XYZ file of C-alpha atoms in Angstrom:
772
model
C 203.634 63.164 59.903
C 200.168 61.540 59.086
C 198.683 61.017 55.730
C 195.429 61.589 56.502
C 193.719 64.749 56.490
C 192.388 64.488 59.894
C 195.981 63.898 61.321
C 197.262 66.970 59.290
C 194.386 69.085 61.046
C 195.063 67.758 64.369
C 198.843 68.710 64.227
C 197.990 72.110 63.125
C 195.355 72.739 65.938
C 197.930 71.724 68.363
C 200.422 74.001 67.279
C 197.966 76.845 66.815
C 196.687 76.122 70.321
C 199.997 76.664 72.052
C 201.005 79.509 69.904
C 197.985 81.177 70.498
C 198.192 80.839 74.370
C 201.681 82.324 74.349
C 200.866 85.044 72.154
C 197.578 86.311 73.523
C 199.815 86.902 76.621
C 201.726 89.944 75.681
C 203.997 91.365 73.009
C 201.625 91.324 70.116
C 198.950 93.176 72.322
C 201.458 95.838 73.534
C 203.059 96.426 70.010
C 199.668 96.787 68.647
C 198.341 99.310 71.536
C 201.550 101.091 71.678
C 201.279 101.482 67.748
C 198.085 102.882 68.098
C 199.094 105.404 70.785
C 201.734 106.602 68.668
C 199.356 106.769 65.450
C 196.933 109.021 67.896
C 199.989 111.378 68.735
C 200.674 111.897 65.210
C 197.271 112.354 64.126
C 197.077 115.170 66.835
C 200.054 116.869 65.691
C 199.152 116.416 61.974
C 195.460 117.518 62.316
C 196.191 120.624 64.372
C 198.860 121.836 62.284
C 196.752 121.426 59.306
C 194.056 123.433 60.800
C 196.456 126.226 61.914
C 197.208 126.517 58.164
C 193.924 126.702 57.119
C 192.878 129.170 59.535
C 195.925 131.523 58.838
C 195.298 131.122 54.947
C 191.685 132.185 55.482
C 193.005 135.055 57.359
C 195.467 135.990 54.471
C 192.956 136.033 51.970
C 190.851 138.190 54.017
C 193.398 140.840 54.445
C 194.127 140.370 50.099
C 190.299 141.233 49.668
C 190.419 144.230 52.260
C 193.347 145.756 50.654
C 191.794 145.069 47.081
C 188.739 147.093 47.927
C 190.847 150.007 49.580
C 192.733 150.471 46.618
C 189.402 150.444 44.199
C 189.327 153.303 41.933
C 185.758 153.940 42.703
C 186.664 154.367 46.550
C 189.542 156.796 45.660
C 187.640 158.930 43.776
C 185.181 159.506 46.438
C 188.027 160.014 49.104
C 189.688 162.737 46.974
C 186.668 164.400 45.574
C 183.320 163.368 46.469
C 180.772 163.639 49.284
C 177.594 162.044 50.424
C 175.582 164.907 49.148
C 177.428 165.813 45.918
C 178.042 161.839 45.018
C 175.305 159.521 45.662
C 175.562 157.773 42.232
C 179.649 157.334 43.086
C 178.509 155.829 46.498
C 175.790 153.548 45.045
C 178.530 152.288 42.509
C 180.921 151.700 45.552
C 178.239 149.829 47.402
C 177.501 147.488 44.471
C 181.101 146.750 43.654
C 181.654 145.719 47.434
C 178.183 143.486 47.142
C 179.407 141.791 44.238
C 182.915 140.930 46.092
C 180.625 139.689 49.109
C 178.216 137.481 46.824
C 181.377 136.102 45.143
C 183.520 135.094 48.402
C 180.176 134.219 50.631
C 182.179 134.832 53.771
C 181.517 138.396 54.458
C 178.826 139.375 56.793
C 179.015 143.047 56.241
C 181.225 145.627 54.337
C 181.184 149.078 56.008
C 182.773 152.313 54.495
C 182.969 154.608 57.801
C 183.578 158.264 58.160
C 186.411 159.935 60.222
C 183.152 161.149 62.446
C 182.220 157.240 62.911
C 179.167 157.705 60.479
C 178.446 154.912 58.174
C 178.593 155.763 54.860
C 178.027 152.453 52.768
C 177.132 149.268 54.450
C 176.600 145.849 52.453
C 174.825 143.239 54.377
C 175.057 139.714 52.926
C 173.604 136.173 53.779
C 175.308 133.415 51.641
C 174.610 134.888 47.803
C 172.022 136.903 48.950
C 173.466 140.548 49.358
C 171.669 143.986 49.905
C 172.812 147.472 50.369
C 171.727 149.156 53.595
C 169.177 152.224 52.978
C 170.668 155.844 54.127
C 168.275 156.208 56.849
C 169.184 152.721 58.566
C 172.822 153.712 58.760
C 174.493 153.986 62.143
C 177.088 155.721 64.068
C 180.062 153.669 65.157
C 182.103 156.241 66.663
C 182.170 154.348 70.073
C 182.984 150.781 68.815
C 186.450 149.604 69.788
C 187.426 148.567 66.152
C 186.518 152.120 64.906
C 188.617 153.623 67.304
C 191.456 151.014 66.840
C 191.497 151.454 63.371
C 191.238 155.208 63.080
C 194.865 155.150 64.688
C 196.244 152.928 62.090
C 199.003 154.365 59.777
C 198.806 154.000 56.104
C 199.337 150.630 55.058
C 198.398 148.834 58.378
C 195.396 146.563 59.175
C 193.679 146.027 62.293
C 191.981 142.260 63.240
C 189.688 142.211 66.031
C 189.102 139.045 68.327
C 186.230 136.566 67.358
C 183.003 137.957 69.004
C 179.497 137.961 68.608
C 177.837 140.601 66.263
C 176.280 143.471 68.327
C 173.596 145.653 66.534
C 172.207 148.685 67.982
C 173.740 147.837 71.283
C 172.044 144.009 71.259
C 173.646 140.811 70.575
C 172.327 139.342 67.297
C 170.111 136.258 67.416
C 170.751 133.582 66.410
C 174.362 133.947 67.528
C 176.394 134.920 64.875
C 180.261 135.206 65.609
C 182.249 137.531 63.295
C 185.734 139.015 63.206
C 186.239 142.547 62.150
C 189.107 143.500 59.871
C 189.690 147.229 59.417
C 192.159 149.592 57.644
C 192.106 153.537 57.416
C 191.487 155.121 54.303
C 193.331 158.418 53.034
C 192.759 160.862 50.492
C 195.438 161.561 47.476
C 197.186 164.405 50.238
C 197.431 161.845 53.319
C 194.206 163.410 54.875
C 192.463 160.451 56.923
C 188.984 160.153 55.636
C 187.692 157.160 57.645
C 187.831 153.273 57.810
C 186.889 150.508 55.570
C 185.674 147.608 57.648
C 185.015 143.812 56.837
C 182.719 141.619 58.979
C 183.902 137.998 58.268
C 181.660 135.320 59.415
C 183.341 133.434 62.153
C 181.782 130.269 60.943
C 184.324 130.632 58.132
C 187.107 129.811 60.714
C 185.124 127.629 62.986
C 183.852 125.296 60.201
C 187.372 124.423 59.660
C 187.586 122.933 63.010
C 183.903 121.350 62.623
C 184.722 119.931 59.580
C 187.636 118.078 61.026
C 185.362 117.041 64.152
C 183.239 114.937 61.454
C 185.626 112.943 60.195
C 187.343 111.808 63.564
C 186.292 108.701 65.534
C 183.945 108.481 68.242
C 185.532 110.214 71.384
C 187.963 112.557 69.786
C 187.153 116.192 69.999
C 188.601 119.409 69.139
C 188.207 122.799 71.112
C 189.149 126.407 70.293
C 190.070 128.786 72.805
C 190.745 132.435 73.078
C 193.711 133.745 74.838
C 191.779 134.167 78.310
C 190.947 130.237 77.937
C 187.136 131.015 76.732
C 185.518 128.349 74.559
C 185.264 129.480 70.895
C 184.505 126.264 69.788
C 183.094 123.513 71.743
C 181.306 120.129 71.047
C 178.577 121.274 73.069
C 177.629 124.602 71.573
C 176.072 125.724 74.890
C 179.603 126.380 76.373
C 180.888 128.656 73.603
C 181.144 132.617 73.712
C 180.616 132.524 77.664
C 182.691 135.936 77.610
C 179.735 137.497 75.892
C 177.166 136.348 78.458
C 179.135 136.803 81.922
C 179.619 133.039 82.031
C 182.524 131.133 82.918
C 182.804 128.498 80.565
C 186.502 128.196 80.643
C 189.198 125.555 80.414
C 189.988 126.207 83.652
C 186.799 125.621 85.166
C 186.387 122.247 83.365
C 189.645 120.849 82.807
C 191.928 122.672 85.457
C 194.827 120.348 85.260
C 194.851 120.617 81.280
C 194.765 124.562 81.599
C 197.984 124.445 84.032
C 199.696 122.221 81.651
C 199.009 124.655 78.797
C 200.056 127.523 80.603
C 203.362 125.627 81.755
C 204.585 125.834 78.170
C 205.776 122.135 78.309
C 205.519 119.686 75.538
C 202.422 120.077 73.614
C 201.079 116.466 73.653
C 200.129 114.840 76.898
C 198.093 111.959 78.478
C 196.157 113.558 81.522
C 193.224 112.469 83.455
C 190.192 114.270 82.397
C 188.058 115.792 85.025
C 185.066 116.000 82.703
C 184.737 112.502 81.584
C 186.961 110.596 84.130
C 189.150 108.796 81.658
C 192.758 108.818 80.868
C 192.926 111.394 77.751
C 195.578 112.390 75.498
C 195.423 116.100 75.067
C 197.544 118.007 72.358
C 197.359 121.853 71.722
C 198.889 124.057 69.329
C 198.976 127.973 69.951
C 197.853 130.060 66.584
C 199.033 133.502 66.811
C 196.751 136.061 65.291
C 198.140 139.285 63.701
C 195.995 142.283 65.346
C 197.864 144.939 63.227
C 199.545 144.007 59.938
C 201.708 146.410 58.170
C 201.211 146.115 54.814
C 202.877 149.478 53.195
C 205.179 147.784 50.987
C 202.336 146.369 48.535
C 203.188 142.936 48.712
C 200.906 141.886 51.433
C 204.025 140.280 53.200
C 204.534 143.269 55.583
C 205.584 142.951 59.591
C 202.749 141.557 61.555
C 202.523 142.245 65.297
C 200.913 139.348 67.287
C 198.737 140.816 70.467
C 196.286 137.968 70.733
C 196.314 134.464 70.125
C 194.041 130.998 69.937
C 194.518 127.674 71.525
C 193.420 124.784 69.278
C 192.965 121.897 71.705
C 192.709 117.985 70.510
C 191.787 115.307 73.023
C 190.749 111.470 72.736
C 189.763 109.104 75.488
C 190.813 105.656 76.878
C 194.468 106.046 76.047
C 195.236 104.123 79.072
C 194.203 101.280 77.294
C 196.872 101.436 74.551
C 200.082 101.236 77.159
C 201.099 98.474 79.633
C 202.297 95.271 79.560
C 205.799 96.364 78.924
C 207.363 93.909 81.542
C 205.452 90.961 80.805
C 206.384 91.078 77.242
C 209.772 91.526 77.953
C 210.195 88.723 80.101
C 208.659 86.356 77.658
C 210.519 87.897 74.499
C 213.591 85.305 74.082
C 211.401 82.097 74.532
C 208.386 83.746 72.508
C 210.621 84.697 69.633
C 212.240 80.966 69.474
C 208.838 79.485 69.628
C 207.235 81.733 67.164
C 210.079 80.709 64.722
C 209.496 77.039 65.296
C 205.882 77.433 64.976
C 205.921 79.348 61.978
C 208.242 76.801 59.999
C 206.411 73.794 61.116
C 202.872 75.864 60.306
C 204.062 76.604 56.717
C 205.201 73.090 55.906
C 201.958 71.563 57.363
C 199.855 74.025 55.675
C 201.649 73.711 52.306
C 201.251 70.095 52.322
C 197.671 70.018 53.863
C 196.402 72.954 51.876
C 197.864 72.600 48.305
C 195.182 70.014 47.220
C 192.660 72.173 48.757
C 193.489 74.993 46.929
C 193.673 73.256 44.042
C 190.302 72.116 44.504
C 188.853 75.716 45.277
C 190.370 77.174 42.231
C 189.081 74.730 39.900
C 185.474 74.977 41.745
C 185.804 78.796 41.318
C 186.579 78.297 37.500
C 183.571 76.285 37.263
C 181.412 78.489 39.145
C 182.747 81.332 36.641
C 181.625 79.416 33.435
C 184.969 77.147 32.880
C 183.211 73.947 32.702
C 186.481 72.097 31.768
C 188.697 73.228 34.603
C 190.081 70.268 36.708
C 191.744 69.948 40.146
C 195.175 68.632 40.545
C 195.700 65.068 42.260
C 198.895 65.204 44.463
C 198.357 62.241 46.618
C 196.750 58.816 47.027
C 195.045 59.843 50.325
C 191.513 61.127 51.240
C 192.222 64.321 49.453
C 193.632 62.470 46.456
C 190.461 60.456 46.119
C 188.133 63.161 46.975
C 190.119 65.485 44.309
C 189.404 62.060 41.562
C 185.883 62.187 42.351
C 185.611 66.176 42.330
C 187.054 65.880 38.645
C 184.483 62.920 37.542
C 181.642 64.882 38.825
C 182.858 68.271 36.930
C 183.167 66.264 33.664
C 179.497 64.873 34.119
C 178.428 68.346 35.157
C 179.923 69.639 31.904
C 178.190 67.249 29.765
C 174.706 67.927 31.435
C 175.190 71.678 31.640
C 175.869 71.661 27.999
C 173.062 69.815 27.057
C 170.689 71.845 29.121
C 172.372 75.053 27.866
C 171.737 74.124 24.429
C 167.900 73.167 25.118
C 167.629 76.278 27.307
C 168.785 78.419 24.833
C 166.554 77.502 21.937
C 163.473 77.206 24.460
C 164.099 80.861 25.988
C 164.903 82.050 22.313
C 161.451 80.927 21.211
C 159.737 82.101 24.586
C 161.309 85.467 24.882
C 161.513 86.625 21.107
C 157.708 85.499 20.528
C 155.334 88.803 20.140
C 152.230 86.377 21.341
C 152.019 85.763 24.980
C 153.404 82.431 26.120
C 152.467 80.925 29.326
C 152.605 77.639 31.600
C 150.009 77.366 34.209
C 149.004 74.937 37.204
C 145.882 73.122 37.663
C 144.003 76.113 38.739
C 144.997 78.370 35.922
C 147.514 80.443 38.092
C 150.472 81.611 35.898
C 153.585 80.071 36.871
C 155.889 81.403 33.853
C 155.264 83.953 31.308
C 157.235 85.846 28.718
C 157.782 89.743 28.254
C 154.976 90.148 25.752
C 152.744 88.188 28.032
C 153.425 90.661 30.924
C 152.635 93.397 28.574
C 149.474 91.800 27.342
C 148.386 91.244 31.227
C 149.534 95.003 32.003
C 151.873 94.232 34.527
C 155.118 95.146 33.047
C 158.380 93.527 34.071
C 157.624 93.392 37.737
C 154.199 92.041 38.594
C 154.385 93.358 42.232
C 153.744 89.891 43.554
C 150.334 90.007 42.173
C 149.141 86.510 40.859
C 148.021 86.243 37.355
C 145.392 83.831 36.240
C 144.482 82.576 32.556
C 141.468 84.278 31.438
C 138.382 82.292 30.650
C 139.628 79.462 32.999
C 138.193 78.129 36.226
C 140.046 79.924 39.185
C 139.859 78.528 43.008
C 139.286 81.791 44.448
C 135.822 82.558 42.248
C 132.913 80.531 43.008
C 130.803 79.486 39.396
C 127.471 78.908 38.941
C 126.429 75.399 37.449
C 124.434 76.856 34.484
C 127.721 78.673 33.456
C 129.090 77.890 29.909
C 132.126 75.321 30.100
C 135.136 76.950 30.834
C 138.632 76.649 29.163
C 140.026 73.959 31.619
C 137.153 71.846 31.322
C 137.528 71.794 27.397
C 140.930 70.956 27.681
C 140.259 68.406 30.030
C 137.996 66.917 27.761
C 139.740 67.273 24.411
C 143.165 67.671 25.607
C 143.735 70.830 23.637
C 142.179 74.069 22.714
C 142.817 75.919 19.647
C 141.557 79.736 18.799
C 139.323 79.784 21.879
C 138.058 83.343 22.185
C 138.341 84.899 25.864
C 138.567 88.061 27.418
C 141.249 89.362 29.424
C 140.621 92.245 32.053
C 143.706 94.093 33.043
C 144.242 95.639 36.364
C 143.723 99.108 34.886
C 140.264 97.943 34.221
C 140.585 97.665 30.245
C 139.501 94.544 28.387
C 141.768 92.596 25.702
C 140.119 90.302 23.495
C 142.388 87.223 22.892
C 142.613 83.870 21.024
C 143.755 81.069 23.213
C 145.477 77.970 21.883
C 146.508 75.603 24.976
C 147.309 71.947 25.757
C 147.564 69.918 29.027
C 150.898 69.603 30.824
C 151.898 66.427 32.661
C 154.237 65.219 34.942
C 156.567 62.164 34.796
C 153.652 59.990 36.246
C 151.370 61.013 33.475
C 149.251 63.026 35.867
C 147.639 66.474 34.886
C 149.579 69.502 36.356
C 148.479 72.378 34.453
C 148.432 73.897 31.192
C 150.860 75.504 28.424
C 150.110 77.578 25.226
C 149.754 81.025 23.592
C 147.474 83.748 24.022
C 147.355 86.063 20.912
C 145.550 89.556 21.240
C 143.352 90.254 18.698
C 141.645 93.510 20.383
C 143.082 95.901 18.034
C 142.478 93.701 15.019
C 138.904 93.265 15.658
C 138.732 97.124 16.352
C 140.239 97.837 13.038
C 138.067 95.527 11.297
C 135.046 96.933 13.146
C 135.914 100.528 12.429
C 136.665 99.446 8.733
C 133.247 97.920 8.226
C 131.586 101.157 10.122
C 133.461 103.428 7.561
C 132.349 101.319 4.428
C 128.903 101.517 5.517
C 129.005 105.393 6.604
C 131.118 105.914 2.899
C 128.388 104.233 0.998
C 125.856 106.051 2.881
C 127.621 109.434 1.986
C 128.201 108.458 -1.878
C 124.575 107.702 -1.843
C 123.964 111.079 -0.394
C 126.124 112.866 -2.926
C 124.632 111.313 -5.899
C 121.400 112.447 -4.523
C 122.853 116.027 -3.708
C 124.165 116.072 -6.954
C 120.731 114.867 -8.547
C 119.039 117.633 -6.503
C 121.365 120.217 -7.744
C 120.791 119.317 -11.182
C 116.926 119.369 -10.738
C 117.068 122.698 -8.973
C 119.245 124.217 -11.894
C 116.633 122.841 -14.431
C 113.744 123.778 -12.285
C 114.842 127.434 -10.784
C 116.968 128.483 -13.863
C 116.447 126.835 -17.188
C 112.750 125.859 -16.547
C 112.150 129.399 -15.742
C 114.199 130.949 -18.741
C 112.331 128.660 -21.008
C 108.709 129.787 -19.663
C 110.268 133.589 -20.085
C 111.535 132.956 -23.673
C 108.081 131.201 -24.354
C 106.387 134.422 -23.271
C 108.614 136.760 -25.143
C 107.942 134.643 -28.531
C 104.336 134.629 -27.815
C 104.407 138.726 -27.078
C 106.319 138.856 -30.321
C 103.617 136.588 -32.476
C 101.027 138.835 -31.076
C 102.561 142.054 -32.112
C 103.184 140.327 -35.873
C 99.616 139.273 -35.993
C 98.110 142.773 -35.756
C 98.712 143.464 -39.293
C 100.977 145.936 -40.716
C 102.950 146.891 -37.806
C 103.907 150.541 -37.610
C 107.501 151.259 -36.716
C 107.026 151.398 -32.973
C 105.613 147.684 -32.991
C 108.803 146.617 -34.966
C 110.999 147.830 -32.529
C 109.240 146.122 -29.715
C 109.211 142.882 -31.801
C 112.797 143.022 -32.125
C 113.354 143.691 -28.481
C 111.463 140.760 -27.642
C 113.498 138.709 -30.058
C 116.761 140.098 -28.605
C 115.590 139.120 -24.902
C 114.754 135.805 -26.073
C 118.268 135.101 -27.621
C 119.630 136.546 -24.647
C 117.880 134.087 -22.481
C 118.673 131.133 -24.872
C 122.231 132.258 -24.535
C 122.078 131.900 -20.581
C 120.635 128.694 -20.869
C 123.238 127.482 -23.399
C 125.928 128.325 -20.904
C 124.060 126.594 -18.059
C 123.881 123.756 -20.098
C 127.591 123.891 -20.935
C 128.646 124.594 -17.271
C 126.509 121.513 -16.116
C 127.691 119.306 -18.827
C 131.402 120.366 -18.030
C 130.734 119.544 -14.070
C 129.549 116.228 -15.180
C 132.264 115.356 -17.660
C 134.731 118.075 -18.900
C 135.435 117.649 -22.528
C 138.237 119.964 -22.238
C 140.105 117.497 -20.224
C 139.750 114.890 -22.562
C 140.776 117.309 -25.546
C 143.289 119.602 -24.035
C 144.689 117.779 -20.835
C 144.849 118.318 -17.100
C 146.215 121.724 -17.300
C 143.745 123.330 -19.692
C 141.046 121.660 -17.187
C 142.423 123.167 -14.306
C 142.828 126.789 -15.766
C 139.213 126.731 -16.803
C 137.722 125.239 -13.653
C 140.200 127.919 -11.752
C 138.472 130.583 -13.661
C 134.953 129.236 -13.181
C 135.501 128.768 -9.253
C 137.138 132.433 -9.053
C 134.006 133.814 -10.657
C 131.679 131.830 -8.369
C 133.440 132.433 -4.811
C 135.607 135.206 -5.224
C 138.660 133.232 -4.231
C 141.653 134.139 -6.409
C 143.248 130.994 -7.992
C 146.381 130.541 -9.592
C 147.372 127.490 -11.661
C 151.329 127.237 -12.355
C 152.775 124.431 -14.905
C 154.669 124.815 -18.183
C 153.628 121.318 -19.883
C 150.356 120.885 -21.686
C 150.949 117.062 -21.573
C 152.155 114.972 -18.728
C 151.956 111.554 -20.132
C 148.901 110.935 -17.996
C 146.638 108.119 -18.381
C 142.778 108.682 -18.685
C 142.099 107.536 -15.314
C 144.958 109.478 -13.927
C 143.571 112.797 -15.389
C 140.158 111.944 -13.758
C 141.297 111.348 -10.527
C 143.566 114.212 -10.588
C 140.891 116.765 -11.648
C 138.306 115.315 -9.398
C 141.048 115.679 -6.641
C 141.573 119.396 -7.678
C 138.102 120.357 -7.503
C 137.693 118.774 -4.210
C 140.579 120.467 -2.811
C 139.538 123.739 -4.085
C 135.786 123.149 -2.479
C 137.708 122.282 0.687
C 139.610 125.526 0.718
C 136.279 127.620 0.001
C 134.172 125.563 2.760
C 136.641 125.290 5.601
C 140.245 127.383 5.049
C 138.522 130.842 5.112
C 141.168 131.883 2.581
C 141.170 134.613 -0.119
C 143.685 133.022 -2.505
C 144.614 129.412 -3.635
C 147.994 128.394 -5.301
C 148.443 125.334 -7.571
C 151.080 123.894 -9.180
C 151.787 121.072 -11.405
C 155.146 119.465 -12.255
C 156.936 116.400 -13.547
C 159.993 115.198 -12.279
C 161.616 112.132 -14.163
C 158.884 109.198 -13.736
C 156.803 110.940 -11.579
C 153.862 113.612 -11.471
C 153.083 115.989 -8.450
C 150.056 118.217 -7.827
C 150.516 120.884 -5.245
C 147.501 123.209 -3.796
C 148.476 125.707 -1.164
C 146.375 127.997 0.681
C 146.927 130.931 3.565
C 143.794 129.833 5.446
C 142.970 128.907 9.127
C 144.709 125.402 8.606
C 144.064 122.492 11.013
C 145.896 119.448 12.597
C 146.456 116.538 10.390
C 146.920 114.035 13.340
C 142.971 114.452 13.997
C 142.626 113.036 10.139
C 141.648 109.287 10.286
C 140.235 107.204 7.280
C 138.013 105.556 9.883
C 136.932 108.840 11.751
C 133.462 109.120 13.490
C 132.721 112.543 12.251
C 132.822 111.719 8.637
C 130.590 114.729 7.071
C 131.654 114.214 3.301
C 133.761 112.352 1.115
C 136.414 115.088 1.012
C 140.194 114.052 1.912
C 138.662 110.381 2.420
C 137.737 110.202 -1.221
C 140.901 112.018 -2.456
C 142.713 109.557 -0.447
C 141.206 106.609 -1.989
C 141.633 108.249 -5.436
C 145.248 108.664 -4.836
C 145.919 104.961 -3.467
C 143.988 104.000 -6.782
C 146.906 105.779 -8.725
C 149.698 103.847 -6.415
C 150.557 107.485 -5.296
C 151.041 109.190 -2.103
C 148.783 112.222 -0.267
C 150.871 114.395 1.903
C 149.034 116.890 3.962
C 151.289 119.641 5.734
C 149.042 122.067 7.824
C 148.735 123.572 11.555
C 146.212 125.880 12.984
C 146.444 129.392 11.887
C 149.524 128.715 9.199
C 147.389 127.620 6.212
C 147.654 124.106 4.406
C 149.437 122.471 1.809
C 148.383 119.410 -0.053
C 150.798 117.249 -2.119
C 149.653 114.468 -4.369
C 152.748 112.544 -6.043
C 152.038 109.830 -8.466
C 154.018 107.460 -10.529
C 153.840 107.721 -14.402
C 153.617 104.616 -16.652
C 157.299 104.468 -17.092
C 157.821 103.857 -13.210
C 155.707 101.054 -12.855
C 152.613 103.099 -11.885
C 149.225 102.059 -11.275
C 147.184 101.929 -14.680
C 143.825 101.905 -13.150
């Protein structure tokens, strides 16, 4: 045997050629085709038997439901004691029970209770899961219908089954065509009097769908037919040929396949290969006679009574081109001895040659597969020194070098990808035209294209692009700066996204060169500073507005003090001066009479009252400017004092809860908390529209908590922002800054219509809190 791979392949080719010529001549083809024919026969027998079982099982199910409705207690109550006039509620209950059964099973087209005179008493119509009860005025007389006449002759316990036909309403065939099977039984009262019949209209498609479902599973060229006892098609692949008996058409099996019809009528073997008149091909036909019970005696109560079979269906199976599956018998038998001998020799030689030749190839394939799966240490076995042996050695050397190279590349790639993908900034690589060649996830998010850019090209912002014509006077672009200096750092550029939004970025980039030191593009980092700039601008704007508001607040406070001094204290002083002057005039008139003395005393008393009012105003003004009670008695006493003063001024009831007079608060903390408390009460008065405010102070370990609750109209805390453009007063913003100065936490709980709760929680000195 040649040692080269080429010689081995030549030997194998010659052996396979000789064997192929002989094998193609006969036996293998014959056996395969004969086996296929047997499989088709087996399929025909099994599938028709399965369809028959399914159809008969469905009939048994229908009989069971009919008998269950016949024996319903409500129906027997009506039969024994009721009538249409006396028991409308009972009839409605029976109809609802029928409708429930129909909706549950979805195979009943109608359920009807008919009196002995043929008049319908109850009729339930269904359409899938939709069901309805027919109104009394729409009920019909079925006395002349064949199923009524047949069912009225039944003895107790017998069931009548009609042939499959089309539903007829008011003497007309229902459109679209609706095939039904009617199942009926007579109903009797307690004394054995016949009271009418109970009828189930079962959708014919429930039975025909069994055949249609099987038709969808078979190969092209295989067909199923269902015939009644007269040879009319109840199911045909061509729907136009079904139910010909209802329309005076002769669409029968005898018309289209007379030879098949004669074969079925002869009662011979139920599987036969017959030339089809309709298709013109050799066709395998198989049939099964399904015997249908027309009267079923179930008086035993077990549902297994004696059935009388007056009609039947014919289930017919057909498949085309079976003539191709037979033949070549003589040819194969003549070559059998020689073929078996030659085949044995060819098999033995082929196994030896294939084993010798394929062993190194299989070893190489297995090694290559392991390397492809990631096992770079896999190597091929070398069995000989021929061409395949040399090839195996070369393969192993190549695999070893590949393993070393891939290990180095993998380590480098892992380091690069870890930096590239995990970076929060945009990392990019471009060509000379600033067209982006590679970009990380953060960059795709920045450019607004997500994981899939949809094939759109991305360009570096601020760089000269080939699809745009620039003017000569335009400022130097990034590409020009990089070409001149080799790099650019923190270069501010604007990036426009596909959705039209603009992002402000800082660009840091360097030139990218190939092995020949020729410029091929740029690489670098693009950092989004839009939000940072926006926050800085908002903070600057807020500080300006806050400074203006503080100045306005101070001015408002001065105007308030001036207004009190002018409108109240100055007027009271002028009035006191007038009263003292009048008293002096009365005293200067000499010896005053008794009446003049009383007048002087009255003037002095009024003057004293005015001075008392002014003293109270001065004290209130002083307390507003700096409450001495806060310094002398503590935060809780100051809150109680201000709550009483606030309630008198606004009419809002303010309650303060707190069991301690001292909370180990520092002076700055007391001042900040007192200011926050005043501001919260004023906010409740101005905005909450509440009648009551409840304040609570607590000390828990090393934390102090102030809580202010109101039952006002509330608001959405999400709309609050330190940098809001609608700042109309220092309000909650000032409180937030005061709490921040104390290293505390401000929490606001509110929603429209459900009041507001503000909680201020600050650490005390022992907890490392602020000491400002």
